CSV table of C-alpha atoms in Angstrom, one decimal:
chain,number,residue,atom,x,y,z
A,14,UNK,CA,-21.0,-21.7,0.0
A,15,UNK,CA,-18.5,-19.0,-1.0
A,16,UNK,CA,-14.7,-20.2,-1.6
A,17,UNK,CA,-11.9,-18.7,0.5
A,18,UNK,CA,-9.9,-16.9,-1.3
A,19,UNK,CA,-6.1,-18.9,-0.8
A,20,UNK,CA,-3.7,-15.9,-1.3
A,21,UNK,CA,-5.3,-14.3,1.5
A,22,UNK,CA,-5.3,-17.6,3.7
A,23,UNK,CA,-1.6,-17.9,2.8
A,24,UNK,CA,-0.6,-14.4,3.5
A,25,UNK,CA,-2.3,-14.9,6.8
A,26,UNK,CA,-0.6,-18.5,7.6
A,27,UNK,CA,2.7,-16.4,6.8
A,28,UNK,CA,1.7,-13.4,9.3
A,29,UNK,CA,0.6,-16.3,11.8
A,30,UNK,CA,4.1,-17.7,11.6
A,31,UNK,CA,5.7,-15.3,12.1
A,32,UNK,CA,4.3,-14.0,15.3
A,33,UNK,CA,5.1,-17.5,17.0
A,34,UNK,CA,8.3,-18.9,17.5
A,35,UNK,CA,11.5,-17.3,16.0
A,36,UNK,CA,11.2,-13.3,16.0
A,37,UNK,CA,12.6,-13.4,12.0
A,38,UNK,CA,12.5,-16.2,9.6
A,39,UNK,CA,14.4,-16.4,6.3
A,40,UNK,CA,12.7,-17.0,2.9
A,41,UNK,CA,13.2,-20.7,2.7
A,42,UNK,CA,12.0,-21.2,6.4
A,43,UNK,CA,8.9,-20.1,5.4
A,44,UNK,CA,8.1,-21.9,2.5
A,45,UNK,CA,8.9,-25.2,3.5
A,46,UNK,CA,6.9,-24.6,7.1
A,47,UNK,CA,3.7,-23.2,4.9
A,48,UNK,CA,4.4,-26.4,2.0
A,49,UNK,CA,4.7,-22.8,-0.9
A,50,UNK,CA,7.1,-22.6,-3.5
A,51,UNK,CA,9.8,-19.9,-2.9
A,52,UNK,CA,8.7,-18.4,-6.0
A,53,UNK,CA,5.2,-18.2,-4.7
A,54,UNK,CA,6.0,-17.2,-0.5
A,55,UNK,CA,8.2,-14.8,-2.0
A,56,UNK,CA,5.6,-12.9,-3.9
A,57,UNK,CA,3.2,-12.7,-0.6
A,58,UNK,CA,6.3,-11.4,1.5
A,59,UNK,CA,6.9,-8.7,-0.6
A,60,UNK,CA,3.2,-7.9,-0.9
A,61,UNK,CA,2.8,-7.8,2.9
A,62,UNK,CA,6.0,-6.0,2.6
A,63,UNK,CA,5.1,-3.0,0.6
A,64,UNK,CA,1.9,-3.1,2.8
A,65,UNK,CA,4.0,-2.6,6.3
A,66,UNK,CA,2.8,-5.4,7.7
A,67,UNK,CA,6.3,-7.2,7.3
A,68,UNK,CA,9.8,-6.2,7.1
A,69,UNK,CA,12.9,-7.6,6.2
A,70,UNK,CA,16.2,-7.1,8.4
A,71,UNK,CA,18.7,-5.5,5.8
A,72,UNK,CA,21.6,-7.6,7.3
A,73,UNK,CA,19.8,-11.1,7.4
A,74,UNK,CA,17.1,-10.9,4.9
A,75,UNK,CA,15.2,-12.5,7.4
A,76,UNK,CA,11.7,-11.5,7.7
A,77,UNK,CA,9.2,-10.3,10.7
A,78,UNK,CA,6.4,-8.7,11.7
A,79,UNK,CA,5.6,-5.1,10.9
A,80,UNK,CA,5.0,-1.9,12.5
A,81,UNK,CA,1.6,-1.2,10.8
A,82,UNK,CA,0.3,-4.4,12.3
A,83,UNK,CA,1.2,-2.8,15.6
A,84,UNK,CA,-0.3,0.3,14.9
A,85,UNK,CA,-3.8,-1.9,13.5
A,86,UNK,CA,-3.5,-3.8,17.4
A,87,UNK,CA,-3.0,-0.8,19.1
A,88,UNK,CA,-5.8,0.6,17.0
A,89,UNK,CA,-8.6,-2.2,18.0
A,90,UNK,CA,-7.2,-2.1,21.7
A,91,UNK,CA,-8.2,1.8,21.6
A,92,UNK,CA,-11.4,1.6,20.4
A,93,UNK,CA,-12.5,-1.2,22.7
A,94,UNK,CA,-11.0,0.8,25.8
A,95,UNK,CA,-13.0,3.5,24.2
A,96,UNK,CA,-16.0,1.7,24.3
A,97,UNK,CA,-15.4,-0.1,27.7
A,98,UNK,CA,-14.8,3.3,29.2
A,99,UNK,CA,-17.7,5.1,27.8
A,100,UNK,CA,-20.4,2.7,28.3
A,101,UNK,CA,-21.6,4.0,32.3
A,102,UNK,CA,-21.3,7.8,30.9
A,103,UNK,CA,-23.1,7.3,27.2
A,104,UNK,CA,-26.2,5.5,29.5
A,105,UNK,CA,-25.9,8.2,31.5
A,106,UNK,CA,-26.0,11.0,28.9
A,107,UNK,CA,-28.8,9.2,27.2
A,108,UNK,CA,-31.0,9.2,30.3
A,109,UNK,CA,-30.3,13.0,30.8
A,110,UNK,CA,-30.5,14.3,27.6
A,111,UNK,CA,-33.4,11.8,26.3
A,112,UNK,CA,-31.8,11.4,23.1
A,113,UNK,CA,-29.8,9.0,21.6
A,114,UNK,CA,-26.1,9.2,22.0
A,115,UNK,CA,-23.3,7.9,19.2
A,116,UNK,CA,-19.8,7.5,20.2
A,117,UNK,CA,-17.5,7.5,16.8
A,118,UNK,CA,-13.3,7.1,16.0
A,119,UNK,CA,-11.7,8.5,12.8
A,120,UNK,CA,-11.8,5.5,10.0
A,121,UNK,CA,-11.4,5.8,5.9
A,122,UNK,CA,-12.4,9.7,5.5
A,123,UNK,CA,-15.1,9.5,7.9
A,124,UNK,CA,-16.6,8.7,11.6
A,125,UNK,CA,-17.2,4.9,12.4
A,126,UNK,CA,-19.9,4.8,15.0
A,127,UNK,CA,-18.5,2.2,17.8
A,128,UNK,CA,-21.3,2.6,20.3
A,129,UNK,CA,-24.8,3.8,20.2
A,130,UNK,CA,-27.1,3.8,23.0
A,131,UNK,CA,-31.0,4.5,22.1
A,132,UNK,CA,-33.1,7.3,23.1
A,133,UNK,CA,-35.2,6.3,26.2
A,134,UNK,CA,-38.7,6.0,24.9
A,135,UNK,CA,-40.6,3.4,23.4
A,136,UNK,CA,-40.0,4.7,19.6
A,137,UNK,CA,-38.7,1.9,17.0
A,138,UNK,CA,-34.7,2.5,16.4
A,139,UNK,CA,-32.2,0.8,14.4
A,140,UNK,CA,-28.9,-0.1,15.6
A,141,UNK,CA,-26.0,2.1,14.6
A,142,UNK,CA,-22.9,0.5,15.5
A,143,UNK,CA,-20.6,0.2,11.9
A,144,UNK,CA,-22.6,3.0,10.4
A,145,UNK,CA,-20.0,5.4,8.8
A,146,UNK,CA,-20.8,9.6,8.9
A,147,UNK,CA,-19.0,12.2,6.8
A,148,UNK,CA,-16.2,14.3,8.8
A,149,UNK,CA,-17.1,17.9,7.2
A,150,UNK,CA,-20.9,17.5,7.8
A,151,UNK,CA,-21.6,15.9,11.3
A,152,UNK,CA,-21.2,17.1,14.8
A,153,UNK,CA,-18.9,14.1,15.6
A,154,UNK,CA,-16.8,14.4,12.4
A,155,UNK,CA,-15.7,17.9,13.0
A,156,UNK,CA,-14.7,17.2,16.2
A,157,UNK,CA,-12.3,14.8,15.2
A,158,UNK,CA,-11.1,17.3,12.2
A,159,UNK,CA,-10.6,19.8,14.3
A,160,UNK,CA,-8.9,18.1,16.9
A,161,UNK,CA,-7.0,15.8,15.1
A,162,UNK,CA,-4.8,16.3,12.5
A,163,UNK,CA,-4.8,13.4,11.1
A,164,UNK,CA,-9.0,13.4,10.7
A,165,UNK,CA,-8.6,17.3,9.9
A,166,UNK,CA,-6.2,16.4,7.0
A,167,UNK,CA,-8.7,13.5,5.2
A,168,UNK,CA,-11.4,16.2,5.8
A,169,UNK,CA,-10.0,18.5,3.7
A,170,UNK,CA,-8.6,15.6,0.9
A,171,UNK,CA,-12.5,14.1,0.8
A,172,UNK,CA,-15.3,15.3,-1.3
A,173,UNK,CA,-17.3,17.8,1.3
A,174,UNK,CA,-20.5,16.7,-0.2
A,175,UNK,CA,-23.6,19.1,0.4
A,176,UNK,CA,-26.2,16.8,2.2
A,177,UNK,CA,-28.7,19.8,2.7
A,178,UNK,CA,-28.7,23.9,1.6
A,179,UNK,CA,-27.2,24.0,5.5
A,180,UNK,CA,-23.8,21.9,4.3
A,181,UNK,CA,-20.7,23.8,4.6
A,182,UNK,CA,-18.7,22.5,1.8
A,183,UNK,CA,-16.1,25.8,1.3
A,184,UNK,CA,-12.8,25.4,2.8
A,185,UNK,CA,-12.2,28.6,4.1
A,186,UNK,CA,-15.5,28.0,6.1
A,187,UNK,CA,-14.8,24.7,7.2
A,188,UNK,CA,-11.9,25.8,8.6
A,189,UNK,CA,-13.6,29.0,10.4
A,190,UNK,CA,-16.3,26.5,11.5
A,191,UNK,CA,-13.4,23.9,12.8
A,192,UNK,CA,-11.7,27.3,14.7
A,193,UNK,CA,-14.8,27.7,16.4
A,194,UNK,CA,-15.0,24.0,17.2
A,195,UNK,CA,-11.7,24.5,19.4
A,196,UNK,CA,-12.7,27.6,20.7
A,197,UNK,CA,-15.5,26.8,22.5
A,198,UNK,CA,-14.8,22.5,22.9
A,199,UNK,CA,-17.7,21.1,21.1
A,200,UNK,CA,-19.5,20.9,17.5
A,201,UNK,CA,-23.4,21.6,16.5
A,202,UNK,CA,-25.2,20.1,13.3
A,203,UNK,CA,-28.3,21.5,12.5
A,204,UNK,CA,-29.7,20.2,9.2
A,205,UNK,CA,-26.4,20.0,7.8
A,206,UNK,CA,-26.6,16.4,7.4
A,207,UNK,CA,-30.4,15.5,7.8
A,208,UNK,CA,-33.2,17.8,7.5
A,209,UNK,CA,-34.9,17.9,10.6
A,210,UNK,CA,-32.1,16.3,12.4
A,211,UNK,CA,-29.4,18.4,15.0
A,212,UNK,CA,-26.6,17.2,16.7
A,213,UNK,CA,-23.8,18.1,19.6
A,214,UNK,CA,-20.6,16.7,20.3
A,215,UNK,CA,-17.5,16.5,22.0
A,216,UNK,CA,-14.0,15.4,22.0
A,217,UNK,CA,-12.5,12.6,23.8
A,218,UNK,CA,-9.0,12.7,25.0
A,219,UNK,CA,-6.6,9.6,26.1
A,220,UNK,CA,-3.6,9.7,28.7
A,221,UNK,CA,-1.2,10.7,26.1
A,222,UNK,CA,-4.0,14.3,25.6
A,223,UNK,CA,-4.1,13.1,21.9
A,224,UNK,CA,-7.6,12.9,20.6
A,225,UNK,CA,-9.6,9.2,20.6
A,226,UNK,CA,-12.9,10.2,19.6
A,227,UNK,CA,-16.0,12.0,19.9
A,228,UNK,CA,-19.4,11.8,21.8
A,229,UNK,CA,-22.6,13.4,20.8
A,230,UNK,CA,-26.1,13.5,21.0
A,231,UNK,CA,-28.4,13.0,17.8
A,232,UNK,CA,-32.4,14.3,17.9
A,233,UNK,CA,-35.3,16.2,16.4
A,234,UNK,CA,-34.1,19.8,16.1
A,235,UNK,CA,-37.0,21.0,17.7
A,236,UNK,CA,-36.2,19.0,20.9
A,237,UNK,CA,-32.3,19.8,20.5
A,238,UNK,CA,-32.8,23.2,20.2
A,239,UNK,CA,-34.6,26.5,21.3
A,240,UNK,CA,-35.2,29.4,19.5
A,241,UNK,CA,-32.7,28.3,17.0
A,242,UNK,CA,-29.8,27.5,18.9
A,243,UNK,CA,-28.9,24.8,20.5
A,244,UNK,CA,-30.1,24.3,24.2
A,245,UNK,CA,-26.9,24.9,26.4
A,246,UNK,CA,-27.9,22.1,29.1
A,247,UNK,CA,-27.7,19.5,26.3
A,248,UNK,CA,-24.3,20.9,25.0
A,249,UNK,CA,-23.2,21.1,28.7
A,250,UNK,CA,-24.2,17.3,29.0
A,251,UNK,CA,-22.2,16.4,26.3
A,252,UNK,CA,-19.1,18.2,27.0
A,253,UNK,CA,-19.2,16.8,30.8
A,254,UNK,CA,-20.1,13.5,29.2
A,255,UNK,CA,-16.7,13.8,26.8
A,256,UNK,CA,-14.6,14.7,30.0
A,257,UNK,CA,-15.7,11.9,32.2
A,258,UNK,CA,-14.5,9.2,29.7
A,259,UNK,CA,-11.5,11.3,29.3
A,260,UNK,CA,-10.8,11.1,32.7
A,261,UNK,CA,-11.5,7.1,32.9
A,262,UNK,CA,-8.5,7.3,30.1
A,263,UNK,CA,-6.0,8.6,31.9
A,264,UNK,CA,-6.3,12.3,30.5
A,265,UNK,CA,-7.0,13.9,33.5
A,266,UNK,CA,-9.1,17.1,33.7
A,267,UNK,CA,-9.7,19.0,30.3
């Protein structure tokens, strides 16, 4: 059986502490309610510190909780209202469409699939959720870069790795490509990220109008599209898809 690692299980008995009880806590408060050395509940503090997930009041030296624990809460409470709302209208899209339909969020350069709901046939599929896709490549990833600054900036910080001869890895493209994205409110990949594979998406919005996500549809390109292009009922499906949980959010009509 593997061995817990105790600097983690202190820093989390320290982060624990102090979001019970007293809002701030000084130094020696802590270490004798943890049973640490000063020395040694010092060096965690400032570690968590540096970190933002504590901070120390300038006047008291008294420590609390941090803003980028808020903003990791607020985070996990987004994607799980994400996925709440989305769940009717990604069955839905999947039944229309026929294809299987991924719902992803910005995380560590790339697109964390939160939700994935199967294509309705009897063919063998593996579960999705966790899987991470690359931002520059996939119809989900430059939805978010090109809606969100934040996901556009890792995009163009990240190695734009060429997955096929279709993968746009030149800036000046990628940015031409992520124009077009806003123009026209959704993103294709055709064989830019699996040969054989195509892809539509579309962005979702929260009550605030900042972007949360993206929703798509992943298939065969030859039932994806016709005559080359993508077939406009299934990028109409999408983008109607992308509005209705939009909508469940708060962000009104798009």
């Amino acid at each position: 059986m593997a061995r817990n690692i105790q600097s983690l299980e202190r820093a989390a008995a320290m982060l624990r502490l102090l979001g019970g009880g007293e809002r701030r806590l000084g130094l020696s408060d802590i270490a004798s309610s943890l049973g640490l050395a000063k020395g040694t509940a010092h060096g965690i503090l400032r570690t968590l510190q540096q970190e933002g997930f504590v901070e120390q009041d300038e006047a008291s030296g008294r420590y609390q909780l941090g803003a980028e624990l808020l903003r990791l809460g607020t985070t996990y409470l987004d994607v799980h209202e994400l996925r709440a709302r989305a769940l009717v209208w990604t069955d839905d899209l999947a039944r229309s469409s026929g294809e299987s339909v991924y719902l992803g969020v910005l995380h560590q350069q790339g697109v964390l699939i939160v939700h994935h709901v199967f294509r309705p046939d009897d063919s063998r599929q593996v579960l999705e959720i966790g899987a991470m896709q690359p931002l520059h490549s996939t119809a989900l990833g430059k939805v978010l870069s090109a809606y969100d600054p934040v996901a556009h900036s890792e995009a163009l910080e990240a190695d734009r790795k060429a997955f096929t001869d279709r993968t746009v890895c030149d800036l000046e493209s990628f940015e031409q490509i992520l124009d077009m994205t806003r123009a026209r409110g959704y993103a294709a990949d055709v064989e830019e990220t699996w040969e054989g594979v195509a892809s539509v998406a579309a962005p979702i919005h929260d009550r605030r109008r900042m972007p949360v996500g993206s929703v798509g549809i992943t298939g065969a390109v030859e039932r994806l599209c016709r005559d080359g292009e993508l077939r406009p009922e299934l990028i109409a499906a999408v983008r109607d898809c992308a509005r209705a949980v939009s909508r469940d959010l708060g962000a009104g009509r798009f």
